[in-house]
mmCIF file of N, CA and C in Angstrom:
data_model
loop_
_atom_site.group_PDB
_atom_site.id
_atom_site.type_symbol
_atom_site.label_atom_id
_atom_site.label_comp_id
_atom_site.label_asym_id
_atom_site.label_seq_id
_atom_site.Cartn_x
_atom_site.Cartn_y
_atom_site.Cartn_z
ATOM 1 N N GLN R 1 4.830 -16.790 -8.270
ATOM 2 C CA GLN R 1 5.366 -15.594 -8.012
ATOM 3 C C GLN R 1 4.351 -14.494 -8.526
ATOM 4 N N VAL R 2 4.069 -13.447 -7.923
ATOM 5 C CA VAL R 2 3.174 -12.336 -8.308
ATOM 6 C C VAL R 2 4.066 -11.152 -8.715
ATOM 7 N N GLN R 3 3.804 -10.494 -9.925
ATOM 8 C CA GLN R 3 4.375 -9.452 -10.277
ATOM 9 C C GLN R 3 3.407 -8.215 -9.884
ATOM 10 N N LEU R 4 4.089 -7.152 -9.312
ATOM 11 C CA LEU R 4 3.191 -5.818 -8.907
ATOM 12 C C LEU R 4 3.965 -4.723 -9.581
ATOM 13 N N VAL R 5 2.891 -3.908 -10.270
ATOM 14 C CA VAL R 5 3.280 -2.657 -10.882
ATOM 15 C C VAL R 5 2.482 -1.561 -10.291
ATOM 16 N N GLU R 6 3.192 -0.653 -9.656
ATOM 17 C CA GLU R 6 2.770 0.620 -8.910
ATOM 18 C C GLU R 6 2.794 1.755 -10.020
ATOM 19 N N SER R 7 1.616 2.674 -9.412
ATOM 20 C CA SER R 7 1.626 3.882 -10.429
ATOM 21 C C SER R 7 0.900 4.876 -9.431
ATOM 22 N N GLY R 8 1.224 6.241 -9.698
ATOM 23 C CA GLY R 8 0.519 7.211 -8.902
ATOM 24 C C GLY R 8 1.405 8.148 -8.013
ATOM 25 N N GLY R 9 2.688 7.738 -7.881
ATOM 26 C CA GLY R 9 3.340 8.676 -6.914
ATOM 27 C C GLY R 9 3.786 10.036 -7.588
ATOM 28 N N GLY R 10 4.252 10.825 -6.645
ATOM 29 C CA GLY R 10 4.714 12.267 -7.020
ATOM 30 C C GLY R 10 4.804 13.207 -6.155
ATOM 31 N N LEU R 11 4.673 14.521 -6.402
ATOM 32 C CA LEU R 11 4.865 15.602 -5.558
ATOM 33 C C LEU R 11 3.472 16.076 -5.334
ATOM 34 N N VAL R 12 3.283 16.457 -3.893
ATOM 35 C CA VAL R 12 1.870 16.926 -3.523
ATOM 36 C C VAL R 12 2.032 17.948 -2.404
ATOM 37 N N GLN R 13 1.292 18.934 -2.304
ATOM 38 C CA GLN R 13 1.500 19.805 -1.231
ATOM 39 C C GLN R 13 0.797 19.230 -0.077
ATOM 40 N N PRO R 14 1.154 19.873 1.233
ATOM 41 C CA PRO R 14 0.604 19.440 2.577
ATOM 42 C C PRO R 14 -0.789 19.675 2.329
ATOM 43 N N GLY R 15 -1.809 18.763 2.811
ATOM 44 C CA GLY R 15 -3.246 18.936 2.807
ATOM 45 C C GLY R 15 -3.902 18.352 1.463
ATOM 46 N N GLY R 16 -2.835 17.988 0.605
ATOM 47 C CA GLY R 16 -3.432 17.684 -0.784
ATOM 48 C C GLY R 16 -3.824 16.120 -0.768
ATOM 49 N N SER R 17 -4.074 15.669 -1.882
ATOM 50 C CA SER R 17 -4.466 14.349 -2.059
ATOM 51 C C SER R 17 -3.561 13.673 -3.231
ATOM 52 N N LEU R 18 -3.502 12.209 -3.079
ATOM 53 C CA LEU R 18 -2.810 11.680 -3.988
ATOM 54 C C LEU R 18 -3.282 10.067 -4.134
ATOM 55 N N ARG R 19 -3.386 9.390 -5.280
ATOM 56 C CA ARG R 19 -3.872 8.011 -5.203
ATOM 57 C C ARG R 19 -2.860 7.130 -5.903
ATOM 58 N N LEU R 20 -2.550 6.209 -5.335
ATOM 59 C CA LEU R 20 -1.649 5.159 -5.786
ATOM 60 C C LEU R 20 -2.463 3.850 -6.110
ATOM 61 N N SER R 21 -1.870 3.144 -7.328
ATOM 62 C CA SER R 21 -2.468 2.076 -7.746
ATOM 63 C C SER R 21 -1.492 0.971 -7.908
ATOM 64 N N CYS R 22 -1.914 -0.259 -7.718
ATOM 65 C CA CYS R 22 -0.990 -1.482 -8.015
ATOM 66 C C CYS R 22 -1.666 -2.627 -8.560
ATOM 67 N N ALA R 23 -1.139 -2.806 -9.895
ATOM 68 C CA ALA R 23 -1.838 -3.964 -10.582
ATOM 69 C C ALA R 23 -0.976 -5.300 -10.362
ATOM 70 N N ALA R 24 -1.577 -6.332 -9.978
ATOM 71 C CA ALA R 24 -1.094 -7.663 -9.861
ATOM 72 C C ALA R 24 -1.137 -8.611 -10.896
ATOM 73 N N SER R 25 -0.148 -9.507 -11.273
ATOM 74 C CA SER R 25 -0.444 -10.308 -12.411
ATOM 75 C C SER R 25 0.535 -11.384 -11.946
ATOM 76 N N GLY R 26 0.202 -12.638 -12.666
ATOM 77 C CA GLY R 26 1.011 -13.905 -12.278
ATOM 78 C C GLY R 26 0.174 -14.705 -11.377
ATOM 79 N N ARG R 27 0.755 -15.414 -10.480
ATOM 80 C CA ARG R 27 0.055 -16.452 -9.529
ATOM 81 C C ARG R 27 -0.695 -15.642 -8.613
ATOM 82 N N VAL R 28 -1.674 -14.933 -8.814
ATOM 83 C CA VAL R 28 -2.431 -14.396 -7.920
ATOM 84 C C VAL R 28 -3.275 -15.128 -7.165
ATOM 85 N N ASP R 29 -3.369 -16.457 -7.524
ATOM 86 C CA ASP R 29 -4.303 -17.430 -6.867
ATOM 87 C C ASP R 29 -3.554 -17.824 -5.618
ATOM 88 N N ARG R 30 -2.341 -17.480 -5.500
ATOM 89 C CA ARG R 30 -1.414 -17.772 -4.208
ATOM 90 C C ARG R 30 -1.505 -16.813 -3.153
ATOM 91 N N ILE R 31 -2.193 -15.711 -3.377
ATOM 92 C CA ILE R 31 -2.231 -14.604 -2.253
ATOM 93 C C ILE R 31 -3.656 -14.336 -1.844
ATOM 94 N N ASN R 32 -3.871 -13.909 -0.628
ATOM 95 C CA ASN R 32 -5.241 -13.595 -0.192
ATOM 96 C C ASN R 32 -5.182 -12.147 0.472
ATOM 97 N N ALA R 33 -4.080 -11.303 0.134
ATOM 98 C CA ALA R 33 -4.008 -10.046 0.759
ATOM 99 C C ALA R 33 -2.943 -9.164 0.113
ATOM 100 N N MET R 34 -3.439 -7.877 -0.345
ATOM 101 C CA MET R 34 -2.678 -6.955 -0.852
ATOM 102 C C MET R 34 -2.614 -5.671 0.034
ATOM 103 N N GLY R 35 -1.559 -4.962 -0.167
ATOM 104 C CA GLY R 35 -1.430 -3.674 0.807
ATOM 105 C C GLY R 35 -0.247 -2.774 0.307
ATOM 106 N N TRP R 36 0.091 -1.694 1.203
ATOM 107 C CA TRP R 36 1.019 -0.968 1.089
ATOM 108 C C TRP R 36 1.914 -0.795 2.219
ATOM 109 N N PHE R 37 3.165 -0.554 2.096
ATOM 110 C CA PHE R 37 4.107 -0.215 2.943
ATOM 111 C C PHE R 37 4.844 0.868 2.564
ATOM 112 N N ARG R 38 5.547 1.502 3.546
ATOM 113 C CA ARG R 38 6.460 2.626 3.049
ATOM 114 C C ARG R 38 7.797 2.597 3.843
ATOM 115 N N GLN R 39 8.541 3.343 3.289
ATOM 116 C CA GLN R 39 10.059 3.530 3.868
ATOM 117 C C GLN R 39 10.541 4.865 3.468
ATOM 118 N N ALA R 40 10.760 5.742 4.790
ATOM 119 C CA ALA R 40 11.314 6.936 4.640
ATOM 120 C C ALA R 40 12.770 6.795 4.768
ATOM 121 N N PRO R 41 13.490 7.865 4.360
ATOM 122 C CA PRO R 41 15.009 7.902 4.503
ATOM 123 C C PRO R 41 15.528 7.603 5.883
ATOM 124 N N GLY R 42 16.339 6.646 5.996
ATOM 125 C CA GLY R 42 16.939 6.444 7.422
ATOM 126 C C GLY R 42 15.801 5.790 8.456
ATOM 127 N N LYS R 43 14.826 5.283 7.911
ATOM 128 C CA LYS R 43 13.774 4.718 8.760
ATOM 129 C C LYS R 43 13.485 3.192 8.144
ATOM 130 N N GLN R 44 12.956 2.231 8.890
ATOM 131 C CA GLN R 44 12.560 0.748 8.629
ATOM 132 C C GLN R 44 11.227 1.083 7.829
ATOM 133 N N ARG R 45 11.013 -0.047 6.898
ATOM 134 C CA ARG R 45 9.766 -0.109 6.117
ATOM 135 C C ARG R 45 8.687 -0.310 7.116
ATOM 136 N N GLU R 46 7.527 0.364 6.956
ATOM 137 C CA GLU R 46 6.553 0.090 7.936
ATOM 138 C C GLU R 46 5.041 -0.056 7.020
ATOM 139 N N LEU R 47 4.272 -0.831 7.714
ATOM 140 C CA LEU R 47 2.842 -0.950 7.074
ATOM 141 C C LEU R 47 2.143 0.320 7.248
ATOM 142 N N VAL R 48 1.436 0.532 6.010
ATOM 143 C CA VAL R 48 0.555 1.656 5.743
ATOM 144 C C VAL R 48 -0.900 1.032 5.831
ATOM 145 N N ALA R 49 -1.175 0.105 4.930
ATOM 146 C CA ALA R 49 -2.608 -0.348 5.101
ATOM 147 C C ALA R 49 -2.379 -1.747 4.442
ATOM 148 N N LEU R 50 -3.411 -2.680 4.865
ATOM 149 C CA LEU R 50 -3.505 -4.132 4.453
ATOM 150 C C LEU R 50 -4.781 -4.219 4.113
ATOM 151 N N SER R 51 -5.287 -5.035 2.941
ATOM 152 C CA SER R 51 -6.443 -5.539 2.546
ATOM 153 C C SER R 51 -6.486 -6.861 2.458
ATOM 154 N N PRO R 52 -6.721 -7.645 3.611
ATOM 155 C CA PRO R 52 -6.868 -9.175 3.273
ATOM 156 C C PRO R 52 -8.311 -9.268 2.630
ATOM 157 N N LYS R 53 -8.314 -10.368 1.921
ATOM 158 C CA LYS R 53 -9.587 -10.867 0.815
ATOM 159 C C LYS R 53 -10.664 -11.267 1.967
ATOM 160 N N PHE R 54 -10.301 -11.835 2.952
ATOM 161 C CA PHE R 54 -11.420 -12.449 3.733
ATOM 162 C C PHE R 54 -11.308 -11.892 5.325
ATOM 163 N N ASP R 55 -10.844 -10.800 5.529
ATOM 164 C CA ASP R 55 -10.810 -10.164 6.833
ATOM 165 C C ASP R 55 -10.742 -8.661 6.576
ATOM 166 N N THR R 56 -10.932 -7.966 7.804
ATOM 167 C CA THR R 56 -11.042 -6.427 7.683
ATOM 168 C C THR R 56 -9.696 -5.766 7.365
ATOM 169 N N THR R 57 -9.732 -4.469 6.919
ATOM 170 C CA THR R 57 -8.564 -3.815 6.686
ATOM 171 C C THR R 57 -7.912 -3.434 7.760
ATOM 172 N N ILE R 58 -6.710 -3.219 7.461
ATOM 173 C CA ILE R 58 -5.770 -2.796 8.565
ATOM 174 C C ILE R 58 -5.045 -1.457 8.099
ATOM 175 N N TYR R 59 -5.047 -0.483 9.323
ATOM 176 C CA TYR R 59 -4.355 0.843 8.889
ATOM 177 C C TYR R 59 -3.220 0.994 10.015
ATOM 178 N N ALA R 60 -2.199 1.555 9.571
ATOM 179 C CA ALA R 60 -1.439 2.281 10.616
ATOM 180 C C ALA R 60 -2.087 3.326 11.261
ATOM 181 N N GLU R 61 -1.784 3.557 12.569
ATOM 182 C CA GLU R 61 -2.408 4.678 13.423
ATOM 183 C C GLU R 61 -2.091 5.930 12.645
ATOM 184 N N SER R 62 -0.950 6.126 12.109
ATOM 185 C CA SER R 62 -0.650 7.523 11.808
ATOM 186 C C SER R 62 -1.444 7.886 10.384
ATOM 187 N N VAL R 63 -2.167 6.958 9.615
ATOM 188 C CA VAL R 63 -2.919 7.064 8.323
ATOM 189 C C VAL R 63 -4.339 7.061 8.645
ATOM 190 N N LYS R 64 -4.816 6.500 9.797
ATOM 191 C CA LYS R 64 -6.213 6.334 9.897
ATOM 192 C C LYS R 64 -7.073 7.736 9.808
ATOM 193 N N GLY R 65 -8.068 7.532 9.145
ATOM 194 C CA GLY R 65 -8.957 8.747 8.823
ATOM 195 C C GLY R 65 -8.403 9.563 7.584
ATOM 196 N N ARG R 66 -7.255 9.272 7.082
ATOM 197 C CA ARG R 66 -6.594 9.930 6.000
ATOM 198 C C ARG R 66 -6.653 9.147 4.783
ATOM 199 N N PHE R 67 -6.236 8.092 4.853
ATOM 200 C CA PHE R 67 -5.931 7.321 3.925
ATOM 201 C C PHE R 67 -6.916 6.075 3.752
ATOM 202 N N THR R 68 -7.149 5.567 2.713
ATOM 203 C CA THR R 68 -8.286 4.525 2.475
ATOM 204 C C THR R 68 -7.737 3.680 1.290
ATOM 205 N N ILE R 69 -7.581 2.275 1.802
ATOM 206 C CA ILE R 69 -7.327 1.095 1.071
ATOM 207 C C ILE R 69 -8.569 0.652 0.188
ATOM 208 N N SER R 70 -8.514 0.190 -0.913
ATOM 209 C CA SER R 70 -9.534 -0.370 -1.609
ATOM 210 C C SER R 70 -8.958 -1.463 -2.692
ATOM 211 N N ARG R 71 -9.716 -2.372 -3.195
ATOM 212 C CA ARG R 71 -9.309 -3.272 -4.166
ATOM 213 C C ARG R 71 -10.369 -3.511 -5.319
ATOM 214 N N ASP R 72 -9.828 -3.923 -6.444
ATOM 215 C CA ASP R 72 -10.813 -4.354 -7.357
ATOM 216 C C ASP R 72 -10.406 -5.790 -7.788
ATOM 217 N N ASP R 73 -10.982 -6.786 -7.125
ATOM 218 C CA ASP R 73 -10.511 -8.136 -7.314
ATOM 219 C C ASP R 73 -10.546 -8.520 -8.715
ATOM 220 N N ALA R 74 -11.471 -8.074 -9.443
ATOM 221 C CA ALA R 74 -11.903 -8.357 -10.848
ATOM 222 C C ALA R 74 -10.467 -8.050 -11.789
ATOM 223 N N LYS R 75 -9.721 -7.076 -11.225
ATOM 224 C CA LYS R 75 -8.674 -6.508 -12.045
ATOM 225 C C LYS R 75 -7.351 -6.803 -11.382
ATOM 226 N N ASN R 76 -7.519 -7.431 -10.150
ATOM 227 C CA ASN R 76 -6.312 -7.708 -9.206
ATOM 228 C C ASN R 76 -5.521 -6.470 -8.792
ATOM 229 N N THR R 77 -6.326 -5.426 -8.569
ATOM 230 C CA THR R 77 -5.712 -3.991 -8.262
ATOM 231 C C THR R 77 -6.050 -3.624 -6.891
ATOM 232 N N VAL R 78 -5.112 -3.067 -6.342
ATOM 233 C CA VAL R 78 -5.442 -2.261 -5.063
ATOM 234 C C VAL R 78 -5.023 -0.841 -5.207
ATOM 235 N N PHE R 79 -5.876 -0.173 -4.325
ATOM 236 C CA PHE R 79 -5.498 1.464 -4.603
ATOM 237 C C PHE R 79 -5.229 1.916 -3.048
ATOM 238 N N LEU R 80 -4.626 3.099 -3.004
ATOM 239 C CA LEU R 80 -4.411 3.750 -1.775
ATOM 240 C C LEU R 80 -4.719 5.266 -2.095
ATOM 241 N N GLN R 81 -5.763 5.539 -1.616
ATOM 242 C CA GLN R 81 -6.263 7.014 -1.540
ATOM 243 C C GLN R 81 -5.806 7.769 -0.415
ATOM 244 N N MET R 82 -4.887 8.863 -0.665
ATOM 245 C CA MET R 82 -4.260 9.437 0.574
ATOM 246 C C MET R 82 -4.810 10.985 0.454
ATOM 247 N N ASN R 83 -5.385 11.192 1.400
ATOM 248 C CA ASN R 83 -6.153 12.614 1.635
ATOM 249 C C ASN R 83 -5.249 13.382 2.815
ATOM 250 N N ASN R 84 -5.473 14.659 2.751
ATOM 251 C CA ASN R 84 -4.862 15.521 3.980
ATOM 252 C C ASN R 84 -3.310 14.991 4.216
ATOM 253 N N VAL R 85 -2.373 14.911 3.102
ATOM 254 C CA VAL R 85 -1.216 14.555 3.362
ATOM 255 C C VAL R 85 -0.319 15.485 4.112
ATOM 256 N N LYS R 86 0.608 14.826 4.767
ATOM 257 C CA LYS R 86 1.436 15.519 5.798
ATOM 258 C C LYS R 86 2.971 15.322 5.293
ATOM 259 N N PRO R 87 3.817 16.216 5.693
ATOM 260 C CA PRO R 87 5.176 16.146 5.077
ATOM 261 C C PRO R 87 5.805 14.721 5.668
ATOM 262 N N GLU R 88 5.168 14.344 6.876
ATOM 263 C CA GLU R 88 5.818 13.061 7.353
ATOM 264 C C GLU R 88 5.349 11.865 6.577
ATOM 265 N N ASP R 89 4.412 12.052 5.584
ATOM 266 C CA ASP R 89 3.944 10.916 4.745
ATOM 267 C C ASP R 89 5.089 10.725 3.615
ATOM 268 N N THR R 90 6.052 11.537 3.497
ATOM 269 C CA THR R 90 6.897 11.438 2.408
ATOM 270 C C THR R 90 7.761 10.045 2.689
ATOM 271 N N ALA R 91 7.790 9.373 1.568
ATOM 272 C CA ALA R 91 8.472 8.052 1.632
ATOM 273 C C ALA R 91 8.336 7.384 0.330
ATOM 274 N N VAL R 92 9.232 6.225 0.100
ATOM 275 C CA VAL R 92 8.850 5.381 -0.960
ATOM 276 C C VAL R 92 7.923 4.290 -0.518
ATOM 277 N N TYR R 93 6.889 4.356 -1.282
ATOM 278 C CA TYR R 93 5.531 3.401 -1.011
ATOM 279 C C TYR R 93 5.825 2.178 -1.795
ATOM 280 N N TYR R 94 5.650 0.999 -1.243
ATOM 281 C CA TYR R 94 5.786 -0.316 -1.760
ATOM 282 C C TYR R 94 4.435 -1.158 -1.812
ATOM 283 N N CYS R 95 4.017 -1.545 -2.852
ATOM 284 C CA CYS R 95 2.837 -2.420 -2.784
ATOM 285 C C CYS R 95 3.246 -3.908 -2.569
ATOM 286 N N THR R 96 2.315 -4.657 -1.790
ATOM 287 C CA THR R 96 2.819 -5.737 -1.378
ATOM 288 C C THR R 96 1.738 -6.927 -1.590
ATOM 289 N N ALA R 97 2.038 -8.041 -1.746
ATOM 290 C CA ALA R 97 1.034 -9.318 -1.886
ATOM 291 C C ALA R 97 1.628 -10.230 -1.096
ATOM 292 N N GLY R 98 0.480 -11.128 -0.574
ATOM 293 C CA GLY R 98 1.041 -12.189 0.405
ATOM 294 C C GLY R 98 -0.160 -12.867 0.879
ATOM 295 N N ILE R 99 0.088 -13.461 2.091
ATOM 296 C CA ILE R 99 -0.974 -14.332 2.797
ATOM 297 C C ILE R 99 -1.198 -13.615 4.036
ATOM 298 N N TRP R 100 -2.487 -13.413 4.352
ATOM 299 C CA TRP R 100 -2.998 -13.108 5.781
ATOM 300 C C TRP R 100 -3.610 -14.306 6.367
ATOM 301 N N ALA R 101 -3.130 -14.553 7.567
ATOM 302 C CA ALA R 101 -3.712 -15.697 8.528
ATOM 303 C C ALA R 101 -3.497 -15.163 9.821
ATOM 304 N N GLY R 102 -3.997 -14.146 10.038
ATOM 305 C CA GLY R 102 -4.046 -13.632 11.526
ATOM 306 C C GLY R 102 -2.741 -12.694 11.476
ATOM 307 N N ARG R 103 -1.812 -12.896 10.885
ATOM 308 C CA ARG R 103 -0.644 -11.992 10.663
ATOM 309 C C ARG R 103 -0.402 -12.095 9.303
ATOM 310 N N TYR R 104 0.464 -11.258 8.668
ATOM 311 C CA TYR R 104 0.868 -11.115 7.495
ATOM 312 C C TYR R 104 2.206 -11.543 6.958
ATOM 313 N N GLY R 105 2.169 -12.402 5.837
ATOM 314 C CA GLY R 105 3.335 -13.029 5.364
ATOM 315 C C GLY R 105 3.496 -12.484 3.843
ATOM 316 N N PRO R 106 4.378 -11.417 3.639
ATOM 317 C CA PRO R 106 4.411 -11.038 2.357
ATOM 318 C C PRO R 106 5.272 -11.951 1.466
ATOM 319 N N SER R 107 4.768 -12.045 0.036
ATOM 320 C CA SER R 107 5.543 -12.979 -0.802
ATOM 321 C C SER R 107 6.199 -12.138 -1.864
ATOM 322 N N ASP R 108 5.558 -10.919 -2.192
ATOM 323 C CA ASP R 108 6.064 -10.296 -3.157
ATOM 324 C C ASP R 108 6.044 -8.665 -3.077
ATOM 325 N N TRP R 109 6.919 -7.929 -3.770
ATOM 326 C CA TRP R 109 7.013 -6.416 -3.497
ATOM 327 C C TRP R 109 6.922 -5.825 -4.871
ATOM 328 N N GLY R 110 6.384 -4.617 -4.931
ATOM 329 C CA GLY R 110 6.495 -3.885 -6.090
ATOM 330 C C GLY R 110 7.738 -3.144 -6.169
ATOM 331 N N GLN R 111 8.109 -2.376 -7.193
ATOM 332 C CA GLN R 111 9.436 -1.707 -7.152
ATOM 333 C C GLN R 111 9.498 -0.378 -6.380
ATOM 334 N N GLY R 112 8.349 0.054 -5.951
ATOM 335 C CA GLY R 112 8.123 1.199 -5.132
ATOM 336 C C GLY R 112 8.008 2.394 -5.905
ATOM 337 N N THR R 113 7.126 3.364 -5.258
ATOM 338 C CA THR R 113 6.957 4.671 -5.998
ATOM 339 C C THR R 113 7.043 5.822 -4.899
ATOM 340 N N GLN R 114 7.813 6.815 -5.488
ATOM 341 C CA GLN R 114 8.145 7.975 -4.502
ATOM 342 C C GLN R 114 6.819 8.867 -4.223
ATOM 343 N N VAL R 115 6.554 9.177 -3.032
ATOM 344 C CA VAL R 115 5.666 10.304 -2.640
ATOM 345 C C VAL R 115 6.486 11.173 -1.802
ATOM 346 N N THR R 116 6.358 12.470 -2.299
ATOM 347 C CA THR R 116 6.935 13.653 -1.462
ATOM 348 C C THR R 116 6.000 14.567 -1.425
ATOM 349 N N VAL R 117 5.739 14.961 -0.008
ATOM 350 C CA VAL R 117 4.870 15.843 0.462
ATOM 351 C C VAL R 117 5.640 17.241 0.942
ATOM 352 N N SER R 118 5.514 18.312 0.058
ATOM 353 C CA SER R 118 6.300 19.654 0.363
ATOM 354 C C SER R 118 5.380 20.658 -0.309
ATOM 355 N N SER R 119 5.661 21.788 0.228
ATOM 356 C CA SER R 119 5.262 23.064 -0.302
ATOM 357 C C SER R 119 6.211 23.770 -1.019
#
């Protein structure tokens, strides 16, 4: 099992920036991908960005050009840099770890961090 601890959520104004971090510990040898999903009230959880260790990154169309996912494998940490945020980015953001083999199979989730975009 992999433990995931997120940080960096909060309140940000439209057009502003925010950076989320997620540190993994435990059986990190069992995963080859980390990323972020989000869930807004009344909506299903959706992929935001995924960083497979041995493949190209994947972004939701709604965040392309605004969000950037990066990882520090030495520290088992993944980051999500959120720029030019919009009110529709308001959601609980969940860090995820799992296996990428052409499609993503999540094995572990963080507790979630709230991101609120509002003036």
